[in-house]
Coordinates of C-alpha atoms in Angstrom, one line a residue:
Chain A
M1 CA 12.3 127.1 148.2
A2 CA 16.2 127.4 146.0
E3 CA 16.0 130.2 144.0
K4 CA 16.4 129.6 140.4
K5 CA 18.0 132.4 138.8
I6 CA 17.3 132.7 135.1
K7 CA 18.8 134.2 132.2
S8 CA 17.3 136.9 130.0
T9 CA 17.7 134.4 126.9
E10 CA 16.2 131.5 128.8
I11 CA 12.5 133.3 129.2
E12 CA 10.3 132.8 126.5
S13 CA 6.5 134.2 126.5
S14 CA 4.0 131.5 126.6
N15 CA 3.6 131.6 122.8
G16 CA 7.9 131.5 122.7
Q17 CA 8.3 135.3 121.9
V18 CA 11.1 136.4 123.0
H19 CA 12.3 140.0 122.0
A20 CA 15.1 140.9 120.5
S21 CA 16.3 142.7 123.7
G22 CA 15.8 139.3 125.9
R23 CA 12.4 140.9 127.4
V24 CA 9.7 138.4 128.0
L25 CA 7.1 139.4 125.1
V26 CA 3.2 140.3 127.1
D27 CA 0.3 137.6 125.4
K28 CA -2.7 139.8 125.4
T29 CA -5.4 137.4 127.7
Y30 CA -8.8 137.1 125.0
K31 CA -11.4 136.3 126.7
L32 CA -15.5 138.5 127.1
Y33 CA -16.8 141.5 125.7
I34 CA -19.8 141.4 128.2
G35 CA -21.3 144.9 129.2
G36 CA -18.6 147.7 128.0
A37 CA -16.2 144.4 130.4
F38 CA -14.3 141.6 129.5
P39 CA -14.6 139.4 131.8
R40 CA -13.7 136.2 131.9
T41 CA -16.7 132.9 130.6
E42 CA -18.6 131.8 133.1
S43 CA -17.3 129.0 133.0
G44 CA -13.7 128.3 132.8
R45 CA -13.7 126.4 129.4
Y46 CA -10.7 127.6 126.6
T47 CA -10.2 126.3 123.1
P48 CA -6.6 126.7 121.8
I49 CA -6.0 128.2 118.2
T50 CA -2.6 127.7 116.5
L51 CA -1.8 130.8 114.6
N52 CA 0.1 130.9 110.9
D53 CA 2.6 131.4 113.2
N54 CA 2.6 128.4 115.4
S55 CA 1.7 130.4 118.5
V56 CA -1.3 129.3 120.4
V57 CA -3.9 131.9 121.4
N58 CA -6.5 130.4 124.6
I59 CA -10.6 131.7 123.1
C60 CA -12.8 131.7 125.6
E61 CA -15.0 129.0 125.3
G62 CA -19.2 130.7 125.9
S63 CA -21.7 129.3 127.4
R64 CA -25.7 129.9 127.9
K65 CA -24.2 131.3 130.9
D66 CA -22.3 134.2 129.6
F67 CA -25.4 134.3 126.6
R68 CA -28.2 134.7 129.1
E69 CA -25.6 138.0 131.3
A70 CA -24.6 139.4 128.3
V71 CA -29.1 139.9 127.9
V72 CA -30.2 141.1 130.8
V73 CA -27.1 143.8 130.3
A74 CA -28.3 143.9 126.5
R75 CA -31.8 144.4 127.7
K76 CA -30.6 147.5 130.1
A77 CA -28.0 149.4 127.9
Q78 CA -30.9 148.5 124.9
S79 CA -33.5 151.1 125.8
G80 CA -30.9 154.4 126.2
W81 CA -29.3 153.4 123.0
S82 CA -32.0 153.6 120.8
K83 CA -32.7 157.5 122.8
R84 CA -29.4 158.7 121.8
T85 CA -31.0 161.5 118.9
A86 CA -30.3 159.3 115.5
Y87 CA -26.8 161.9 114.8
N88 CA -25.1 160.8 117.7
R89 CA -25.4 157.3 117.0
G90 CA -23.8 158.3 113.5
Q91 CA -20.9 159.6 115.4
I92 CA -20.2 157.4 117.6
L93 CA -20.7 154.8 114.2
Y94 CA -17.7 156.9 112.7
R95 CA -15.8 156.8 115.8
I96 CA -15.2 153.2 115.6
A97 CA -13.6 153.8 112.1
E98 CA -11.1 156.2 113.3
M99 CA -10.5 153.3 116.4
L100 CA -9.5 150.7 113.4
E101 CA -8.4 152.3 111.0
A102 CA -5.8 153.6 114.2
R103 CA -4.8 149.8 114.6
H104 CA -5.0 149.2 110.4
A105 CA -1.6 147.2 111.5
Q106 CA -2.8 145.4 113.6
F107 CA -6.3 144.0 112.0
V108 CA -3.9 143.3 109.0
D109 CA -1.9 140.9 111.5
L110 CA -4.6 139.2 113.2
L111 CA -6.2 138.4 110.1
E112 CA -2.7 136.7 108.9
Q113 CA -2.1 135.2 111.7
I114 CA -6.1 133.7 110.9
G115 CA -5.5 132.4 107.6
S116 CA -7.3 135.3 105.6
E117 CA -7.0 135.9 101.8
N118 CA -6.7 139.4 101.8
P119 CA -6.4 141.6 104.7
A120 CA -5.7 144.6 104.1
G121 CA -8.6 144.9 101.4
E122 CA -10.5 143.8 104.6
V123 CA -9.6 145.8 107.0
D124 CA -9.8 148.4 104.7
A125 CA -13.3 147.2 103.0
S126 CA -14.3 147.4 107.1
I127 CA -13.7 150.9 107.5
D128 CA -15.3 151.9 104.5
R129 CA -18.7 150.1 105.3
I130 CA -18.3 151.7 108.7
V131 CA -18.5 154.3 107.1
H132 CA -21.1 153.7 105.2
Y133 CA -23.4 152.4 107.6
A134 CA -22.2 155.6 110.6
G135 CA -24.6 157.4 108.2
W136 CA -27.5 155.8 107.7
S137 CA -28.1 156.5 110.8
D138 CA -30.4 159.6 110.9
K139 CA -30.5 159.2 106.9
Y140 CA -32.5 155.3 107.0
Q141 CA -36.0 156.2 108.8
Q142 CA -36.8 158.8 105.5
V143 CA -36.5 155.9 103.4
F144 CA -39.1 153.5 104.9
S145 CA -41.0 156.2 107.0
T146 CA -44.3 156.5 105.5
V147 CA -47.2 159.1 104.7
N148 CA -50.8 156.9 104.3
P149 CA -53.3 157.8 103.3
V150 CA -56.6 157.5 105.0
S151 CA -60.0 157.4 104.7
G152 CA -61.1 159.9 107.7
P153 CA -60.0 163.5 109.1
Y154 CA -56.4 161.8 110.9
F155 CA -53.1 162.1 109.3
N156 CA -51.4 158.4 110.0
F157 CA -47.9 157.7 110.3
S158 CA -45.7 154.2 109.6
V159 CA -41.7 155.3 110.8
P160 CA -39.2 152.2 111.8
E161 CA -38.4 151.8 115.5
P162 CA -35.3 149.2 116.7
T163 CA -36.0 146.0 117.3
G164 CA -34.1 145.9 120.8
V165 CA -32.0 143.3 121.4
V166 CA -31.0 141.4 118.1
A167 CA -28.1 138.0 118.4
I168 CA -25.9 138.1 115.9
I169 CA -24.3 134.7 114.7
C170 CA -21.2 135.4 112.7
P171 CA -19.3 133.0 110.0
Q172 CA -16.2 132.2 110.2
H173 CA -15.2 133.4 106.9
N174 CA -14.9 137.1 105.9
P175 CA -14.0 137.7 109.9
L176 CA -13.6 141.2 110.3
L177 CA -15.7 142.4 107.5
A178 CA -18.9 139.7 107.9
L179 CA -18.6 141.4 111.7
I180 CA -18.6 145.5 110.8
T181 CA -21.6 143.9 109.0
N182 CA -24.2 143.0 110.3
L183 CA -23.6 145.0 113.7
L184 CA -23.2 148.6 112.6
A185 CA -26.2 147.3 110.2
G186 CA -27.8 145.8 113.6
V187 CA -26.7 149.2 115.7
V188 CA -27.0 151.7 113.5
S189 CA -31.2 152.1 114.6
G190 CA -30.6 151.5 117.9
N191 CA -30.7 148.0 118.5
A192 CA -28.5 146.0 120.9
C193 CA -26.6 143.5 120.1
I194 CA -24.8 140.4 121.4
L195 CA -22.4 138.6 118.5
I196 CA -21.2 135.0 118.6
I197 CA -18.3 134.6 117.4
P198 CA -16.1 131.0 116.4
P199 CA -13.0 130.8 118.7
I200 CA -11.1 130.9 115.6
N201 CA -11.8 134.6 114.8
G202 CA -11.5 135.2 118.5
A203 CA -8.8 137.4 118.0
V204 CA -10.0 139.2 116.3
A205 CA -13.2 140.0 117.6
I206 CA -12.0 140.4 120.9
T207 CA -9.4 143.0 119.9
L208 CA -12.0 144.7 118.2
A209 CA -13.7 145.2 121.2
E210 CA -11.5 147.4 122.7
V211 CA -11.7 149.1 119.3
L212 CA -16.0 149.9 120.6
H213 CA -15.2 150.2 123.5
T214 CA -12.3 153.4 123.2
S215 CA -15.8 154.6 120.0
D216 CA -17.5 156.1 123.3
L217 CA -20.6 153.0 122.7
P218 CA -22.3 152.7 126.1
G219 CA -21.1 149.3 128.1
G220 CA -24.0 146.3 126.7
V221 CA -24.5 147.7 123.7
V222 CA -22.8 145.0 121.8
N223 CA -21.6 142.0 123.4
I224 CA -19.0 139.7 121.9
I225 CA -19.2 135.9 122.4
T226 CA -16.7 133.9 121.3
G227 CA -17.7 130.1 121.7
S228 CA -19.4 127.0 119.3
E229 CA -22.0 127.6 117.4
A230 CA -23.7 124.9 117.5
E231 CA -23.6 124.6 121.3
L232 CA -24.9 127.7 121.8
V233 CA -27.7 128.5 119.0
P234 CA -30.9 126.4 121.2
H235 CA -30.6 129.2 124.6
V236 CA -30.6 131.9 122.2
S237 CA -33.2 130.6 120.0
G238 CA -34.9 129.6 123.0
H239 CA -34.0 132.8 124.8
M240 CA -37.8 134.7 125.4
D241 CA -35.5 138.0 126.0
V242 CA -34.0 138.3 122.5
N243 CA -36.4 139.7 119.6
A244 CA -34.6 138.6 116.8
V245 CA -31.3 136.4 115.3
V246 CA -29.4 137.3 112.6
Y247 CA -27.9 133.7 111.2
A248 CA -24.2 134.7 108.9
S249 CA -23.5 132.1 109.5
D250 CA -23.6 128.9 106.7
H251 CA -24.8 125.2 108.0
Q252 CA -28.8 125.2 107.1
D253 CA -29.3 122.9 109.2
I254 CA -28.5 125.4 112.8
L255 CA -30.5 127.9 110.3
R256 CA -33.2 125.7 110.4
L257 CA -33.3 124.9 114.5
I258 CA -32.9 128.7 114.9
Q259 CA -36.0 128.8 113.0
S260 CA -38.2 126.9 114.9
E261 CA -37.2 127.2 118.0
S262 CA -37.6 131.3 117.9
S263 CA -41.3 130.8 117.1
A264 CA -41.9 130.5 121.1
N265 CA -41.6 133.9 121.0
V266 CA -42.0 134.9 117.7
K267 CA -38.5 136.5 116.7
R268 CA -37.8 137.8 114.4
V269 CA -34.9 135.2 112.3
I270 CA -33.0 137.0 109.4
A271 CA -30.6 134.6 107.6
R272 CA -27.4 136.7 105.4
Q273 CA -25.4 133.9 103.8
Y274 CA -22.2 135.2 101.7
E275 CA -19.9 133.7 100.6
D276 CA -18.5 137.6 99.6
W277 CA -19.0 139.9 102.9
S278 CA -17.8 142.9 100.3
D279 CA -20.9 142.8 97.5
A280 CA -21.9 145.5 97.1
E281 CA -25.5 144.1 98.5
L282 CA -24.9 144.3 101.8
E283 CA -24.7 148.1 101.1
G284 CA -27.7 150.4 101.8
P285 CA -30.4 150.7 103.6
Y286 CA -32.1 147.2 103.2
L287 CA -29.7 145.2 106.1
I288 CA -31.1 147.8 108.2
S289 CA -34.2 147.3 107.4
D290 CA -34.1 144.1 109.0
T291 CA -34.4 144.9 112.3
V292 CA -37.0 147.6 112.9
E293 CA -39.9 147.5 114.0
I294 CA -42.5 149.7 112.0
K295 CA -44.6 151.4 114.2
T296 CA -47.9 153.5 112.5
T297 CA -49.4 156.2 114.6
W298 CA -52.9 158.1 113.9
H299 CA -53.6 161.1 114.9
P300 CA -56.5 163.5 114.3
I301 CA -55.5 165.7 111.6
G302 CA -56.4 170.0 113.6
Q303 CA -55.3 169.2 116.8
Chain B
M1 CA -37.5 146.0 182.5
N2 CA -34.1 147.7 182.2
P3 CA -32.8 147.7 178.8
E4 CA -29.7 148.7 180.2
K5 CA -29.8 145.1 181.5
I6 CA -30.4 143.1 178.0
E7 CA -26.9 141.6 177.8
S8 CA -25.7 142.2 173.7
P9 CA -22.6 140.7 172.8
T10 CA -20.4 142.2 170.2
I11 CA -20.1 141.5 166.9
D12 CA -17.3 140.1 164.5
Q13 CA -17.5 142.1 161.8
V14 CA -14.5 140.1 160.2
G15 CA -16.1 137.0 160.8
V16 CA -19.1 137.7 159.7
E17 CA -18.9 138.8 156.4
E18 CA -16.8 135.8 155.8
R19 CA -19.5 133.2 157.2
V20 CA -21.5 135.1 154.2
A21 CA -19.3 134.9 151.6
K22 CA -18.9 131.0 152.7
L23 CA -23.3 130.8 152.2
K24 CA -23.0 132.2 149.8
S25 CA -21.7 130.2 147.6
R26 CA -24.3 127.1 148.2
S27 CA -25.6 126.2 144.4
I28 CA -29.4 125.2 144.9
K29 CA -30.9 122.8 141.8
K30 CA -33.5 121.7 140.2
D31 CA -36.7 120.3 142.4
S32 CA -35.1 122.0 145.2
K33 CA -34.1 125.5 143.1
V34 CA -38.2 125.2 142.4
H35 CA -39.5 124.9 145.8
A36 CA -37.0 127.2 147.1
L37 CA -38.3 130.2 144.4
K38 CA -42.0 128.5 145.5
M39 CA -40.6 129.2 148.9
A40 CA -39.8 132.6 148.2
M41 CA -42.4 133.8 147.1
S42 CA -44.9 133.1 150.1
M43 CA -42.7 134.9 151.5
I44 CA -42.9 138.1 150.0
D45 CA -44.4 141.4 151.5
L46 CA -45.6 142.8 148.3
T47 CA -45.0 146.6 149.3
T48 CA -45.7 149.6 147.8
L49 CA -44.8 152.6 149.9
S50 CA -44.9 156.2 147.7
G51 CA -46.1 159.8 148.1
D52 CA -47.9 158.8 144.8
D53 CA -49.7 155.7 145.7
T54 CA -54.0 155.8 145.2
P55 CA -56.0 153.8 146.0
G56 CA -56.5 152.2 142.5
K57 CA -52.4 151.8 142.7
V58 CA -53.2 149.7 145.6
R59 CA -56.1 148.0 144.1
Q60 CA -53.7 147.0 141.1
L61 CA -51.1 146.0 144.0
C62 CA -53.4 143.5 145.7
Y63 CA -54.8 142.2 142.6
K64 CA -51.7 141.1 142.0
A65 CA -51.4 139.2 145.3
L66 CA -54.2 137.6 144.6
H67 CA -53.3 136.6 140.9
V68 CA -49.5 136.5 140.6
H69 CA -49.8 134.6 137.9
D70 CA -52.4 132.3 136.6
A71 CA -51.0 130.6 134.3
Y72 CA -48.3 128.4 136.4
P73 CA -50.2 126.2 138.6
G74 CA -49.7 125.6 142.7
L75 CA -48.0 128.7 142.7
P76 CA -48.2 129.9 145.9
T77 CA -50.3 133.8 147.0
V78 CA -47.6 136.0 148.7
A79 CA -47.3 136.0 152.4
A80 CA -48.8 140.0 152.9
V81 CA -49.3 143.4 150.9
C82 CA -47.7 146.9 152.9
V83 CA -48.5 149.8 152.3
Y84 CA -49.6 153.1 154.6
P85 CA -51.7 153.4 156.6
S86 CA -54.3 155.9 154.5
M87 CA -54.4 153.1 151.6
V88 CA -55.2 149.8 154.6
K89 CA -59.1 150.1 153.7
V90 CA -58.9 149.8 150.8
A91 CA -56.2 147.0 150.7
A92 CA -58.0 145.2 153.9
R93 CA -61.8 145.3 151.7
H94 CA -59.5 143.3 148.2
L95 CA -58.0 140.7 150.0
E96 CA -60.7 140.2 152.0
G97 CA -61.6 135.7 153.1
S98 CA -58.1 135.7 151.1
G99 CA -55.3 134.3 153.6
I100 CA -53.0 137.4 152.4
Q101 CA -52.7 139.6 155.5
V102 CA -52.5 143.8 155.0
A103 CA -49.5 145.1 156.9
S104 CA -49.8 148.8 157.3
V105 CA -46.4 151.1 157.9
A106 CA -47.3 153.6 160.6
T107 CA -45.1 155.7 164.0
S108 CA -43.9 158.3 161.5
F109 CA -42.8 156.3 158.4
P110 CA -39.8 156.1 158.0
S111 CA -38.1 158.4 159.7
G112 CA -39.7 157.7 162.8
Q113 CA -39.2 161.3 163.4
S114 CA -42.7 162.6 165.7
N115 CA -43.7 162.2 169.1
L116 CA -44.5 159.8 170.8
S117 CA -48.7 160.2 171.2
L118 CA -49.3 160.1 167.2
K119 CA -47.3 157.1 166.6
L120 CA -49.4 155.2 169.5
E121 CA -52.5 157.2 167.7
E122 CA -51.8 156.5 163.8
T123 CA -51.3 152.6 165.3
R124 CA -53.8 152.2 166.9
Y125 CA -55.6 153.9 163.0
A126 CA -54.2 151.1 160.8
V127 CA -54.8 148.3 163.5
E128 CA -58.9 149.5 162.9
E129 CA -58.4 149.8 159.3
G130 CA -57.6 146.7 158.7
A131 CA -54.2 146.4 158.9
S132 CA -53.1 142.9 161.0
E133 CA -49.5 143.3 160.7
I134 CA -48.1 146.5 161.7
D135 CA -44.1 148.1 160.4
M136 CA -42.8 150.7 163.7
V137 CA -39.5 152.4 163.3
I138 CA -37.1 152.6 165.1
S139 CA -36.0 156.3 167.4
R140 CA -32.6 155.7 165.5
G141 CA -31.7 159.4 166.6
R142 CA -32.5 158.3 170.4
F143 CA -30.8 155.0 169.6
L144 CA -27.7 156.7 168.7
A145 CA -27.4 159.3 171.6
G146 CA -27.3 156.4 173.5
D147 CA -31.5 156.7 175.0
V148 CA -32.5 153.1 175.1
Q149 CA -35.0 153.5 177.5
Y150 CA -36.7 155.6 175.4
V151 CA -36.5 153.4 172.3
F152 CA -37.5 150.7 174.5
D153 CA -41.0 152.0 176.2
E154 CA -41.6 152.6 172.4
I155 CA -41.3 149.5 170.7
A156 CA -43.5 148.0 173.9
T157 CA -46.7 150.6 174.1
V158 CA -46.5 150.7 170.5
K159 CA -47.3 146.9 170.9
E160 CA -49.0 147.3 173.4
A161 CA -51.3 150.8 170.8
C162 CA -51.1 147.1 167.7
G163 CA -53.4 145.2 170.4
K164 CA -53.9 141.6 167.9
A165 CA -52.0 142.5 165.8
H166 CA -48.4 141.3 164.6
L167 CA -45.6 144.3 165.3
K168 CA -42.2 144.6 163.2
V169 CA -39.9 146.5 163.9
I170 CA -38.2 148.2 161.7
L171 CA -34.2 148.8 162.4
E172 CA -33.2 151.0 159.4
T173 CA -30.2 149.3 159.9
G174 CA -28.3 151.7 157.0
E175 CA -28.5 154.7 159.9
L176 CA -27.5 151.8 162.7
S177 CA -23.3 151.9 161.8
T178 CA -22.3 149.8 163.4
L179 CA -23.4 145.9 163.3
D180 CA -23.5 146.0 167.1
N181 CA -26.0 148.3 166.3
V182 CA -27.8 146.0 165.0
R183 CA -27.6 143.1 167.3
R184 CA -28.5 146.0 170.8
A185 CA -31.5 146.8 168.8
S186 CA -32.1 143.6 167.9
D187 CA -31.7 142.4 171.3
L188 CA -33.9 145.8 172.4
A189 CA -36.9 145.1 170.0
M190 CA -37.3 141.3 171.0
H191 CA -37.2 142.0 174.8
A192 CA -39.5 145.1 174.0
G193 CA -42.0 142.4 172.6
A194 CA -41.7 142.9 168.9
D195 CA -42.9 139.6 166.9
F196 CA -40.8 139.9 163.8
I197 CA -37.4 142.7 163.3
K198 CA -37.1 143.6 160.0
T199 CA -34.0 145.7 158.9
S200 CA -35.4 148.5 156.7
T201 CA -37.9 151.0 155.5
G202 CA -36.0 150.8 151.9
K203 CA -35.7 154.5 152.2
I204 CA -32.3 154.3 152.3
A205 CA -29.7 153.1 151.0
P206 CA -27.8 150.8 152.0
A207 CA -31.0 148.3 153.0
A208 CA -30.8 144.6 153.7
T209 CA -27.6 143.1 153.4
L210 CA -26.9 139.5 154.4
P211 CA -23.8 140.7 157.0
V212 CA -26.6 142.7 159.0
T213 CA -29.6 140.1 158.3
L214 CA -27.1 137.5 159.5
V215 CA -26.0 139.0 162.9
M216 CA -30.1 139.6 163.0
L217 CA -30.9 135.6 163.0
E218 CA -28.6 135.1 165.8
A219 CA -29.9 136.8 167.6
I220 CA -32.7 135.2 167.1
R221 CA -31.6 132.2 167.5
D222 CA -29.7 133.9 171.6
Y223 CA -32.8 135.0 172.0
Y224 CA -35.1 132.1 171.2
Y225 CA -32.2 129.5 173.4
E226 CA -33.4 132.4 176.6
T227 CA -37.1 132.5 175.9
G228 CA -37.8 129.7 173.9
V229 CA -39.3 132.4 171.5
K230 CA -39.2 132.5 167.8
I231 CA -38.8 136.2 166.6
G232 CA -39.5 136.7 162.7
M233 CA -37.2 138.2 160.9
K234 CA -38.4 140.9 157.6
P235 CA -35.2 141.6 156.2
A236 CA -36.5 144.9 153.5
G237 CA -35.2 146.8 150.5
G238 CA -32.8 145.8 147.9
I239 CA -33.5 142.2 147.2
R240 CA -34.4 141.8 143.6
D241 CA -33.6 138.9 142.3
S242 CA -33.9 135.3 143.1
K243 CA -30.8 134.5 143.2
T244 CA -30.2 137.0 146.5
A245 CA -33.4 135.6 147.9
L246 CA -31.9 132.1 147.8
Q247 CA -29.2 133.4 149.5
Y248 CA -31.3 134.5 152.0
L249 CA -32.8 131.6 152.7
V250 CA -29.4 129.6 152.9
T251 CA -28.6 132.1 155.6
L252 CA -31.5 131.3 157.3
R253 CA -31.6 127.4 156.9
E254 CA -27.9 127.5 158.8
T255 CA -28.8 129.9 161.5
L256 CA -31.9 129.0 162.4
G257 CA -33.7 125.7 161.4
N258 CA -37.0 124.7 159.2
D259 CA -38.7 126.2 162.0
W260 CA -38.2 129.5 160.4
L261 CA -38.4 128.0 157.1
S262 CA -42.5 129.5 156.8
P263 CA -43.9 132.9 156.1
D264 CA -44.8 132.9 159.5
L265 CA -41.6 133.6 160.8
F266 CA -40.0 135.1 157.3
R267 CA -40.4 137.8 155.1
F268 CA -39.0 139.0 152.6
G269 CA -40.5 143.2 151.9
A270 CA -39.6 143.3 148.5
S271 CA -42.3 144.2 145.0
S272 CA -40.1 143.6 141.4
L273 CA -38.6 140.3 143.4
A274 CA -41.9 138.4 142.9
N275 CA -41.4 139.1 139.3
D276 CA -38.1 137.7 139.4
L277 CA -38.9 134.7 140.9
L278 CA -41.7 134.1 138.5
M279 CA -39.6 133.9 135.8
Q280 CA -36.8 131.6 137.6
L281 CA -39.9 129.4 138.0
E282 CA -41.1 129.3 134.9
K283 CA -36.9 128.7 133.5
Q284 CA -37.3 126.4 135.4
R285 CA -40.6 124.6 134.0
T286 CA -40.3 125.5 130.3
G287 CA -36.0 125.6 130.1
R288 CA -36.3 129.4 128.1
Y289 CA -34.9 132.0 129.2
Q290 CA -37.6 134.7 130.0
S291 CA -38.5 138.1 129.0
A292 CA -40.0 140.8 131.9
D293 CA -42.2 141.4 128.3
Y294 CA -44.8 138.3 129.6
F295 CA -45.1 139.0 132.5
S296 CA -47.0 142.3 134.6
L297 CA -45.7 145.4 135.4
D298 CA -44.8 146.0 138.9

C-alpha cells in the first residue's frame, strides 16, 4: 500500500476540529454507564446528535438488554449501598458536588452546545441541589419515622427503608438539573438507580457519569442508559426486579403505559412533571419519601 | 490391566480454547431455548455439601427437587439430589418413589486424603443408606506424583464397593494444573470403571470450565470409539446461570451428539442454577424479566 503523507493542516478530527497548533483534537466516545464501567450498547446502535457548533456526537441507543444488565448490577450493588451509614452516603453524595464544581465550565459548555437557555444557572442550581440532598442523608429518617401509640406493652416504631432498584426516566428539558434532582432523591436513601436519558442529553449525562465515577460512589449504584424512552419503557415497567419507576418526562400516554405495565409486580410509579426543575418544591425530604418503604416493628417493653 | 499402557493424546490448549470460544458464540433462541432450558433442568444434581447441613436443610432441598416450581406446568424434575453420606438416609426417605436419584459423595470428599479401607467403608455405608449414585474423588496427590497405578486401583476397588450404584469419578481438575493431566485422569478413570467422570468438587476454584469439559468430553468420545461404552459427564461448580448451562449443552451436543443429551449421560452439579433456569423459562413464557423475589431461596 502506498504511503500517503498528510500535512498537519489537512488533518481534521471527525468533528472537523483542529487545534491552532495543528494538532488533531481527540473526540470523546460517549458510551453507557453500567456497573461502574463505560460499556458500549449491546445493540451497537447510535444516534448522531448535532450540537450548536455543528459538530456531531454519537450517543448510544441503549437496548432492552443494556437495561437488563443494568438491573442485575443495580440489584447487586443496592444492598451494600443501603448498608452504609447514612452519614457515609451523605459524604459520598457531597463529593459529587465537589467533583461537579471542578468541572463547572465543561458542563456550562455542554449545556450551551445542546441549546439550554441558562447553562450557568442550571449548573449552579445542580451543584446546590446535590449539597441539599447530601445533607438530608441522615436527617430524612427523623422526619418520616414515628413511634406509634399502641394498646399493649409494646413499643411500635415505623421507619423508612429504601425501596430497592429504582428506574428514573429523565425529561429532555433541564438536562442536568432534572437528572440530578431525581437521582439524588433516589440514591440518598440507599436505592440503586437506573437512569434513562433522551439521546439529546446523552453527552451531559455521560459526562456526569465521569463525575459520579470519581466520587467514591460504588459501581452499580447509579447506571445511565441513553436511548429512546418509547422503546425502553415497556421493558422498564415490565421488569419484575425493578421496584419503582420515576417518570419525570412528559408524555401522558407513556405514563399511562408505565402505570398499567407496572401492575405486574406492583411497582411504585411516581410521576414528576415540572416545567422548571429549579422549582423550590423539589427540595425538602418529600421526594426522598417517594422511594422509601415504611417498615413497622413491634418490640416488647422491658426486653 | 496396566494403567501405564493407557494411551492419552496430548492436548492442544490453544486449540481447545479456540474451539470453546467458537462454541460459546452459538446463540439459541425461542422454542429451542425453552427446550434447552428444560433439558438443563432435568440434568441438575441439586447439591448441598457443607459442614452445616442438617436433616432439615436436606429435607428442604428434597422438597425443592420434587417441586421445583409448581406454577410452571410440565416442568421436568431435577435428576438427583447430592449430599454427604450422613444425609443420604434423610434424602432417600424423602425422594422415595419419585424417580429422583440420591447421590452421595464419598472417599473422604473433598480432599480424598485418607486410606483406602476407610474410603471403601464410607462408600459401602453411603450405598447401604440408600445412595444410588456415588461421587468419589481421586487421590490427586498420588496422581500428580505419578502413581497412576494407585489411582487406577483405587477407582476400580471403589467401583466394586459401589455394587449397583453408579460411580461418578471427580477429577478435581482445578488441582490437576494442565489439560494433559485432565485428559490422562479422564482416560484412567474410564478404564478403571467410572460410569461418569466429573470435573470438580466445587470446593476449590477454578471449578468446572468449558475447556476442561471439552477435553473430558473428547476423552469420552475416544473411549466410546475404542470400547463402545458410553460414559457420562458431569461438570460441577461455578455453573450458576442459564447462559453458561446452554454453552455446556452446545459443547456436549457438538462433541458427543444427541445420545448424550440425557440425564442418564450428562449432569450439572449445581444448586443456584435451578432458579436461574426457572427465571429464564418464566421470561420466555411471560416476556417479563424475572426477579429472584418470586422464586424459592436456594
